[in-house]
PDB file of C-alpha atoms and ligand atoms in Angstrom:
ATOM      1  CA  UNK A  14    -157.471 138.577-171.235  1.00 88.00           C
ATOM      2  CA  UNK A  15    -156.525 138.998-168.255  1.00 94.00           C
ATOM      3  CA  UNK A  16    -158.981 138.272-164.909  1.00 96.00           C
ATOM      4  CA  UNK A  17    -157.811 139.678-161.262  1.00 97.00           C
ATOM      5  CA  UNK A  18    -159.616 139.435-157.998  1.00 98.00           C
ATOM      6  CA  UNK A  19    -159.020 141.663-155.419  1.00 98.00           C
ATOM      7  CA  UNK A  20    -159.956 140.610-151.607  1.00 98.00           C
ATOM      8  CA  UNK A  21    -159.674 141.720-148.508  1.00 97.00           C
ATOM      9  CA  UNK A  22    -161.450 142.990-145.413  1.00 95.00           C
ATOM     10  CA  UNK A  23    -163.179 146.591-145.440  1.00 93.00           C
ATOM     11  CA  UNK A  24    -160.764 149.201-145.124  1.00 91.00           C
ATOM     12  CA  UNK A  25    -157.648 147.008-146.534  1.00 94.00           C
ATOM     13  CA  UNK A  26    -157.354 149.418-149.648  1.00 94.00           C
ATOM     14  CA  UNK A  27    -159.098 147.251-152.520  1.00 96.00           C
ATOM     15  CA  UNK A  28    -161.039 150.165-153.995  1.00 95.00           C
ATOM     16  CA  UNK A  29    -157.697 152.386-154.122  1.00 95.00           C
ATOM     17  CA  UNK A  30    -156.029 149.678-155.880  1.00 97.00           C
ATOM     18  CA  UNK A  31    -158.558 148.716-158.058  1.00 97.00           C
ATOM     19  CA  UNK A  32    -158.757 151.670-159.772  1.00 96.00           C
ATOM     20  CA  UNK A  33    -154.696 151.887-160.181  1.00 96.00           C
ATOM     21  CA  UNK A  34    -154.527 148.569-161.326  1.00 95.00           C
ATOM     22  CA  UNK A  35    -157.301 149.089-163.618  1.00 95.00           C
ATOM     23  CA  UNK A  36    -155.265 151.882-165.434  1.00 94.00           C
ATOM     24  CA  UNK A  37    -152.297 150.207-165.609  1.00 92.00           C
ATOM     25  CA  UNK A  38    -153.574 146.931-166.897  1.00 93.00           C
ATOM     26  CA  UNK A  39    -156.060 149.089-169.190  1.00 94.00           C
ATOM     27  CA  UNK A  40    -158.826 146.520-167.864  1.00 96.00           C
ATOM     28  CA  UNK A  41    -162.143 148.234-166.295  1.00 97.00           C
ATOM     29  CA  UNK A  42    -162.161 147.429-162.199  1.00 98.00           C
ATOM     30  CA  UNK A  43    -165.761 146.114-161.233  1.00 98.00           C
ATOM     31  CA  UNK A  44    -166.475 147.121-157.703  1.00 97.00           C
ATOM     32  CA  UNK A  45    -170.042 145.780-156.926  1.00 98.00           C
ATOM     33  CA  UNK A  46    -169.636 148.055-153.812  1.00 96.00           C
ATOM     34  CA  UNK A  47    -169.751 151.284-156.334  1.00 96.00           C
ATOM     35  CA  UNK A  48    -172.410 149.846-158.236  1.00 97.00           C
ATOM     36  CA  UNK A  49    -174.584 149.476-155.763  1.00 97.00           C
ATOM     37  CA  UNK A  50    -173.926 153.096-154.359  1.00 96.00           C
ATOM     38  CA  UNK A  51    -174.673 154.546-157.854  1.00 97.00           C
ATOM     39  CA  UNK A  52    -177.925 152.650-157.480  1.00 97.00           C
ATOM     40  CA  UNK A  53    -178.761 153.638-154.402  1.00 97.00           C
ATOM     41  CA  UNK A  54    -177.845 157.831-155.514  1.00 97.00           C
ATOM     42  CA  UNK A  55    -180.055 157.323-158.647  1.00 98.00           C
ATOM     43  CA  UNK A  56    -182.414 155.451-156.193  1.00 98.00           C
ATOM     44  CA  UNK A  57    -182.615 152.627-158.805  1.00 97.00           C
ATOM     45  CA  UNK A  58    -184.947 149.477-158.089  1.00 97.00           C
ATOM     46  CA  UNK A  59    -182.000 147.853-157.318  1.00 96.00           C
ATOM     47  CA  UNK A  60    -180.807 150.728-154.992  1.00 97.00           C
ATOM     48  CA  UNK A  61    -183.720 151.101-153.005  1.00 97.00           C
ATOM     49  CA  UNK A  62    -183.335 147.026-152.606  1.00 97.00           C
ATOM     50  CA  UNK A  63    -180.090 147.184-151.641  1.00 97.00           C
ATOM     51  CA  UNK A  64    -179.516 150.319-149.472  1.00 97.00           C
ATOM     52  CA  UNK A  65    -181.200 148.623-146.382  1.00 97.00           C
ATOM     53  CA  UNK A  66    -178.540 145.904-146.445  1.00 98.00           C
ATOM     54  CA  UNK A  67    -175.627 148.836-146.881  1.00 97.00           C
ATOM     55  CA  UNK A  68    -176.793 150.530-144.317  1.00 95.00           C
ATOM     56  CA  UNK A  69    -176.480 148.045-141.755  1.00 95.00           C
ATOM     57  CA  UNK A  70    -173.493 146.557-143.012  1.00 95.00           C
ATOM     58  CA  UNK A  71    -175.008 143.404-144.188  1.00 97.00           C
ATOM     59  CA  UNK A  72    -174.793 141.739-147.820  1.00 98.00           C
ATOM     60  CA  UNK A  73    -177.086 141.999-150.211  1.00 98.00           C
ATOM     61  CA  UNK A  74    -178.663 138.965-151.335  1.00 98.00           C
ATOM     62  CA  UNK A  75    -176.658 136.721-153.414  1.00 98.00           C
ATOM     63  CA  UNK A  76    -179.322 136.654-156.088  1.00 97.00           C
ATOM     64  CA  UNK A  77    -179.364 140.621-156.758  1.00 97.00           C
ATOM     65  CA  UNK A  78    -175.076 140.818-156.400  1.00 98.00           C
ATOM     66  CA  UNK A  79    -174.763 137.530-159.045  1.00 98.00           C
ATOM     67  CA  UNK A  80    -177.219 138.811-161.766  1.00 96.00           C
ATOM     68  CA  UNK A  81    -175.530 142.264-161.318  1.00 97.00           C
ATOM     69  CA  UNK A  82    -171.664 140.914-161.813  1.00 97.00           C
ATOM     70  CA  UNK A  83    -173.556 139.033-164.453  1.00 96.00           C
ATOM     71  CA  UNK A  84    -174.574 141.801-166.672  1.00 96.00           C
ATOM     72  CA  UNK A  85    -171.447 143.413-165.799  1.00 97.00           C
ATOM     73  CA  UNK A  86    -169.359 141.089-167.211  1.00 97.00           C
ATOM     74  CA  UNK A  87    -171.174 140.302-170.302  1.00 95.00           C
ATOM     75  CA  UNK A  88    -170.380 144.185-171.484  1.00 96.00           C
ATOM     76  CA  UNK A  89    -167.923 144.884-174.088  1.00 95.00           C
ATOM     77  CA  UNK A  90    -165.241 146.644-172.548  1.00 95.00           C
ATOM     78  CA  UNK A  91    -164.351 143.178-170.228  1.00 95.00           C
ATOM     79  CA  UNK A  92    -163.030 142.045-173.745  1.00 89.00           C
ATOM     80  CA  UNK A  93    -159.360 142.509-172.879  1.00 89.00           C
ATOM     81  CA  UNK A  94    -159.988 141.366-168.792  1.00 95.00           C
ATOM     82  CA  UNK A  95    -161.409 142.352-165.606  1.00 97.00           C
ATOM     83  CA  UNK A  96    -160.650 143.668-162.263  1.00 98.00           C
ATOM     84  CA  UNK A  97    -163.045 142.378-159.321  1.00 98.00           C
ATOM     85  CA  UNK A  98    -162.816 144.533-156.029  1.00 97.00           C
ATOM     86  CA  UNK A  99    -165.620 143.343-153.352  1.00 97.00           C
ATOM     87  CA  UNK A 100    -166.711 140.186-155.478  1.00 98.00           C
ATOM     88  CA  UNK A 101    -166.964 137.087-154.899  1.00 98.00           C
ATOM     89  CA  UNK A 102    -167.824 137.532-151.267  1.00 98.00           C
ATOM     90  CA  UNK A 103    -169.498 134.402-150.709  1.00 98.00           C
ATOM     91  CA  UNK A 104    -169.284 130.543-151.470  1.00 98.00           C
ATOM     92  CA  UNK A 105    -172.329 131.198-153.745  1.00 98.00           C
ATOM     93  CA  UNK A 106    -171.160 134.082-155.579  1.00 98.00           C
ATOM     94  CA  UNK A 107    -167.620 131.716-156.218  1.00 98.00           C
ATOM     95  CA  UNK A 108    -170.239 129.282-157.693  1.00 98.00           C
ATOM     96  CA  UNK A 109    -171.375 131.620-159.587  1.00 98.00           C
ATOM     97  CA  UNK A 110    -168.966 133.371-161.142  1.00 98.00           C
ATOM     98  CA  UNK A 111    -167.242 130.160-161.380  1.00 98.00           C
ATOM     99  CA  UNK A 112    -169.972 129.470-163.768  1.00 98.00           C
ATOM    100  CA  UNK A 113    -170.149 132.471-165.610  1.00 97.00           C
ATOM    101  CA  UNK A 114    -166.717 132.207-166.473  1.00 97.00           C
ATOM    102  CA  UNK A 115    -166.481 128.757-167.682  1.00 96.00           C
ATOM    103  CA  UNK A 116    -169.470 129.800-170.058  1.00 96.00           C
ATOM    104  CA  UNK A 117    -167.460 132.677-171.602  1.00 93.00           C
ATOM    105  CA  UNK A 118    -164.903 130.776-171.960  1.00 92.00           C
ATOM    106  CA  UNK A 119    -162.177 133.190-169.743  1.00 94.00           C
ATOM    107  CA  UNK A 120    -160.916 132.398-166.077  1.00 95.00           C
ATOM    108  CA  UNK A 121    -159.325 133.909-163.304  1.00 97.00           C
ATOM    109  CA  UNK A 122    -155.340 134.417-163.120  1.00 97.00           C
ATOM    110  CA  UNK A 123    -154.940 135.725-159.392  1.00 98.00           C
ATOM    111  CA  UNK A 124    -156.770 136.502-156.443  1.00 98.00           C
ATOM    112  CA  UNK A 125    -154.726 139.021-154.514  1.00 98.00           C
ATOM    113  CA  UNK A 126    -155.573 138.742-150.857  1.00 98.00           C
ATOM    114  CA  UNK A 127    -154.612 142.517-149.312  1.00 97.00           C
ATOM    115  CA  UNK A 128    -153.818 142.119-145.859  1.00 95.00           C
ATOM    116  CA  UNK A 129    -154.151 144.499-142.572  1.00 90.00           C
ATOM    117  CA  UNK A 130    -154.102 144.664-139.543  1.00 89.00           C
ATOM    118  CA  UNK A 131    -157.128 145.334-137.521  1.00 82.00           C
ATOM    119  CA  UNK A 132    -156.070 148.460-135.814  1.00 83.00           C
ATOM    120  CA  UNK A 133    -154.909 150.119-139.215  1.00 85.00           C
ATOM    121  CA  UNK A 134    -157.939 149.221-140.969  1.00 90.00           C
ATOM    122  CA  UNK A 135    -160.207 151.087-137.878  1.00 84.00           C
ATOM    123  CA  UNK A 136    -158.123 154.114-138.285  1.00 85.00           C
ATOM    124  CA  UNK A 137    -158.465 153.962-142.185  1.00 88.00           C
ATOM    125  CA  UNK A 138    -162.320 153.037-141.725  1.00 89.00           C
ATOM    126  CA  UNK A 139    -162.681 156.264-138.976  1.00 85.00           C
ATOM    127  CA  UNK A 140    -160.524 158.625-141.931  1.00 88.00           C
ATOM    128  CA  UNK A 141    -162.568 157.647-144.797  1.00 88.00           C
ATOM    129  CA  UNK A 142    -165.450 158.424-143.070  1.00 86.00           C
ATOM    130  CA  UNK A 143    -164.698 161.893-142.466  1.00 86.00           C
ATOM    131  CA  UNK A 144    -163.894 162.230-146.068  1.00 90.00           C
ATOM    132  CA  UNK A 145    -166.988 160.434-147.705  1.00 89.00           C
ATOM    133  CA  UNK A 146    -169.222 160.787-145.444  1.00 84.00           C
ATOM    134  CA  UNK A 147    -170.129 156.726-146.826  1.00 85.00           C
ATOM    135  CA  UNK A 148    -173.428 155.581-144.537  1.00 83.00           C
ATOM    136  CA  UNK A 149    -172.082 151.973-143.667  1.00 89.00           C
ATOM    137  CA  UNK A 150    -168.268 153.928-141.879  1.00 87.00           C
ATOM    138  CA  UNK A 151    -170.176 154.370-138.288  1.00 86.00           C
ATOM    139  CA  UNK A 152    -168.180 151.873-136.041  1.00 85.00           C
ATOM    140  CA  UNK A 153    -170.789 149.713-135.608  1.00 88.00           C
ATOM    141  CA  UNK A 154    -171.811 149.161-139.007  1.00 91.00           C
ATOM    142  CA  UNK A 155    -167.877 148.558-139.426  1.00 89.00           C
ATOM    143  CA  UNK A 156    -167.807 145.989-136.405  1.00 89.00           C
ATOM    144  CA  UNK A 157    -170.711 144.137-138.402  1.00 93.00           C
ATOM    145  CA  UNK A 158    -168.996 144.267-141.353  1.00 94.00           C
ATOM    146  CA  UNK A 159    -165.797 143.400-140.144  1.00 93.00           C
ATOM    147  CA  UNK A 160    -167.621 140.164-138.658  1.00 95.00           C
ATOM    148  CA  UNK A 161    -169.397 139.374-141.650  1.00 97.00           C
ATOM    149  CA  UNK A 162    -166.222 139.372-143.649  1.00 96.00           C
ATOM    150  CA  UNK A 163    -164.262 137.074-141.429  1.00 96.00           C
ATOM    151  CA  UNK A 164    -167.588 134.720-141.667  1.00 98.00           C
ATOM    152  CA  UNK A 165    -168.327 134.887-144.854  1.00 98.00           C
ATOM    153  CA  UNK A 166    -165.608 136.025-146.932  1.00 98.00           C
ATOM    154  CA  UNK A 167    -162.187 134.646-145.655  1.00 97.00           C
ATOM    155  CA  UNK A 168    -162.833 131.283-145.955  1.00 98.00           C
ATOM    156  CA  UNK A 169    -162.685 132.205-149.756  1.00 98.00           C
ATOM    157  CA  UNK A 170    -159.755 132.516-149.635  1.00 98.00           C
ATOM    158  CA  UNK A 171    -158.989 129.072-148.468  1.00 98.00           C
ATOM    159  CA  UNK A 172    -161.374 128.102-151.895  1.00 98.00           C
ATOM    160  CA  UNK A 173    -158.341 129.856-154.006  1.00 98.00           C
ATOM    161  CA  UNK A 174    -156.112 128.526-152.279  1.00 98.00           C
ATOM    162  CA  UNK A 175    -156.452 125.249-153.080  1.00 98.00           C
ATOM    163  CA  UNK A 176    -156.828 126.028-156.709  1.00 98.00           C
ATOM    164  CA  UNK A 177    -153.316 127.927-156.299  1.00 98.00           C
ATOM    165  CA  UNK A 178    -154.314 131.430-156.874  1.00 98.00           C
ATOM    166  CA  UNK A 179    -153.985 133.164-154.339  1.00 98.00           C
ATOM    167  CA  UNK A 180    -151.103 135.811-153.861  1.00 98.00           C
ATOM    168  CA  UNK A 181    -151.003 137.579-150.277  1.00 98.00           C
ATOM    169  CA  UNK A 182    -149.930 141.311-150.277  1.00 98.00           C
ATOM    170  CA  UNK A 183    -149.431 143.475-147.610  1.00 97.00           C
ATOM    171  CA  UNK A 184    -151.534 146.486-147.687  1.00 95.00           C
ATOM    172  CA  UNK A 185    -149.856 148.292-145.409  1.00 93.00           C
ATOM    173  CA  UNK A 186    -148.152 151.757-146.337  1.00 92.00           C
ATOM    174  CA  UNK A 187    -148.245 154.212-148.713  1.00 94.00           C
ATOM    175  CA  UNK A 188    -150.368 153.677-151.739  1.00 95.00           C
ATOM    176  CA  UNK A 189    -147.516 153.719-154.620  1.00 96.00           C
ATOM    177  CA  UNK A 190    -145.574 150.978-152.318  1.00 97.00           C
ATOM    178  CA  UNK A 191    -148.428 148.602-152.168  1.00 97.00           C
ATOM    179  CA  UNK A 192    -149.346 148.863-156.073  1.00 96.00           C
ATOM    180  CA  UNK A 193    -145.705 148.098-156.536  1.00 96.00           C
ATOM    181  CA  UNK A 194    -145.896 145.433-154.495  1.00 97.00           C
ATOM    182  CA  UNK A 195    -149.067 144.144-156.336  1.00 97.00           C
ATOM    183  CA  UNK A 196    -147.204 144.402-159.985  1.00 95.00           C
ATOM    184  CA  UNK A 197    -144.506 142.354-158.415  1.00 96.00           C
ATOM    185  CA  UNK A 198    -146.919 139.151-157.687  1.00 96.00           C
ATOM    186  CA  UNK A 199    -148.567 140.170-161.116  1.00 96.00           C
ATOM    187  CA  UNK A 200    -145.450 139.974-162.977  1.00 95.00           C
ATOM    188  CA  UNK A 201    -144.294 136.705-161.138  1.00 95.00           C
ATOM    189  CA  UNK A 202    -147.360 134.997-162.533  1.00 94.00           C
ATOM    190  CA  UNK A 203    -146.484 136.019-165.738  1.00 93.00           C
ATOM    191  CA  UNK A 204    -149.530 138.938-166.035  1.00 92.00           C
ATOM    192  CA  UNK A 205    -147.497 141.458-167.588  1.00 79.00           C
ATOM    193  CA  UNK A 206    -149.206 145.353-168.086  1.00 79.00           C
ATOM    194  CA  UNK A 207    -149.734 145.057-171.177  1.00 64.00           C
ATOM    195  CA  UNK A 208    -151.109 141.695-171.843  1.00 51.00           C
TER     196      UNK A 208
HETATM  197  P1  LIG B  29    -167.855 147.891-150.607  1.00 52.03           P
HETATM  198  O1  LIG B  29    -167.777 149.510-151.113  1.00 52.03           O
HETATM  199  O2  LIG B  29    -167.375 146.776-151.576  1.00 52.03           O
HETATM  200  O3  LIG B  29    -167.080 147.882-148.980  1.00 52.03           O
HETATM  201  O4  LIG B  29    -168.777 147.593-150.637  1.00 52.03           O
HETATM  202  C1  LIG B  29    -170.216 147.798-149.796  1.00 52.03           C
HETATM  203  C2  LIG B  29    -171.421 147.139-149.347  1.00 52.03           C
HETATM  204  O5  LIG B  29    -171.713 146.809-150.569  1.00 52.03           O
HETATM  205  C3  LIG B  29    -171.094 146.343-148.699  1.00 52.03           C
HETATM  206  O6  LIG B  29    -171.292 146.096-147.238  1.00 52.03           O
HETATM  207  C4  LIG B  29    -172.353 145.297-148.897  1.00 52.03           C
HETATM  208  O7  LIG B  29    -173.872 145.484-148.586  1.00 52.03           O
HETATM  209  C5  LIG B  29    -172.359 145.861-150.299  1.00 52.03           C
HETATM  210  N1  LIG B  29    -171.848 144.911-151.335  1.00 52.03           N
HETATM  211  C6  LIG B  29    -170.811 145.059-151.918  1.00 52.03           C
HETATM  212  N2  LIG B  29    -170.169 143.922-152.635  1.00 52.03           N
HETATM  213  C7  LIG B  29    -171.093 142.689-152.392  1.00 52.03           C
HETATM  214  C8  LIG B  29    -171.017 141.081-152.560  1.00 52.03           C
HETATM  215  N3  LIG B  29    -170.054 140.810-153.590  1.00 52.03           N
HETATM  216  N4  LIG B  29    -171.911 140.867-152.315  1.00 52.03           N
HETATM  217  C9  LIG B  29    -173.046 141.454-151.106  1.00 52.03           C
HETATM  218  N5  LIG B  29    -173.426 142.859-151.121  1.00 52.03           N
HETATM  219  C10 LIG B  29    -171.886 143.350-151.330  1.00 52.03           C
END
């Protein structure tokens, strides 16, 4: 059982790395952003509710987000472990995740903090806007998402650092180089790929 959490500002490369690491460690990558986008595309009640917040670059309310993750983490493919990408993002979400993991007898092993400077983030997001056409990658909404990240999510790093869980990884460089850096910190913590 291995519990990994990826945290970092919009554009740091969390989604890309989450997918690669999930394959490598044979655990599901659980991306709340992806799950919300799928629900928006399918026009489910959750999607209809989430869409406005997402388009404005705001966080979907904790109650909805926590319920979604609790449900996802209860599925059978999580038996080997999980990799959370983009959750938790608020202190309330940290609390709810703690409660859920305690109840299910699991825990987080490491919080990988992906870093990148602001200029790099802006240019990556501009590229992504062209390639993927995400409705929340406009310059105005990007700025809003960065601000909300700084205000609500960056403080979570201190919370996890106080539990000695944070491994800081430079997110700058080629995708496979960044993956190798992450593997290195995971190995250093005794998390092997065949765990
Ligand atoms: P992401 O793909 O992780 O950048 O997420 C895209 C959008 O989905 C965010 O800007 C939020 O509107 C919403 N979202 C994703 N994860 C969360 C979360 N943990 N809490 C609240 N909103 C979220």
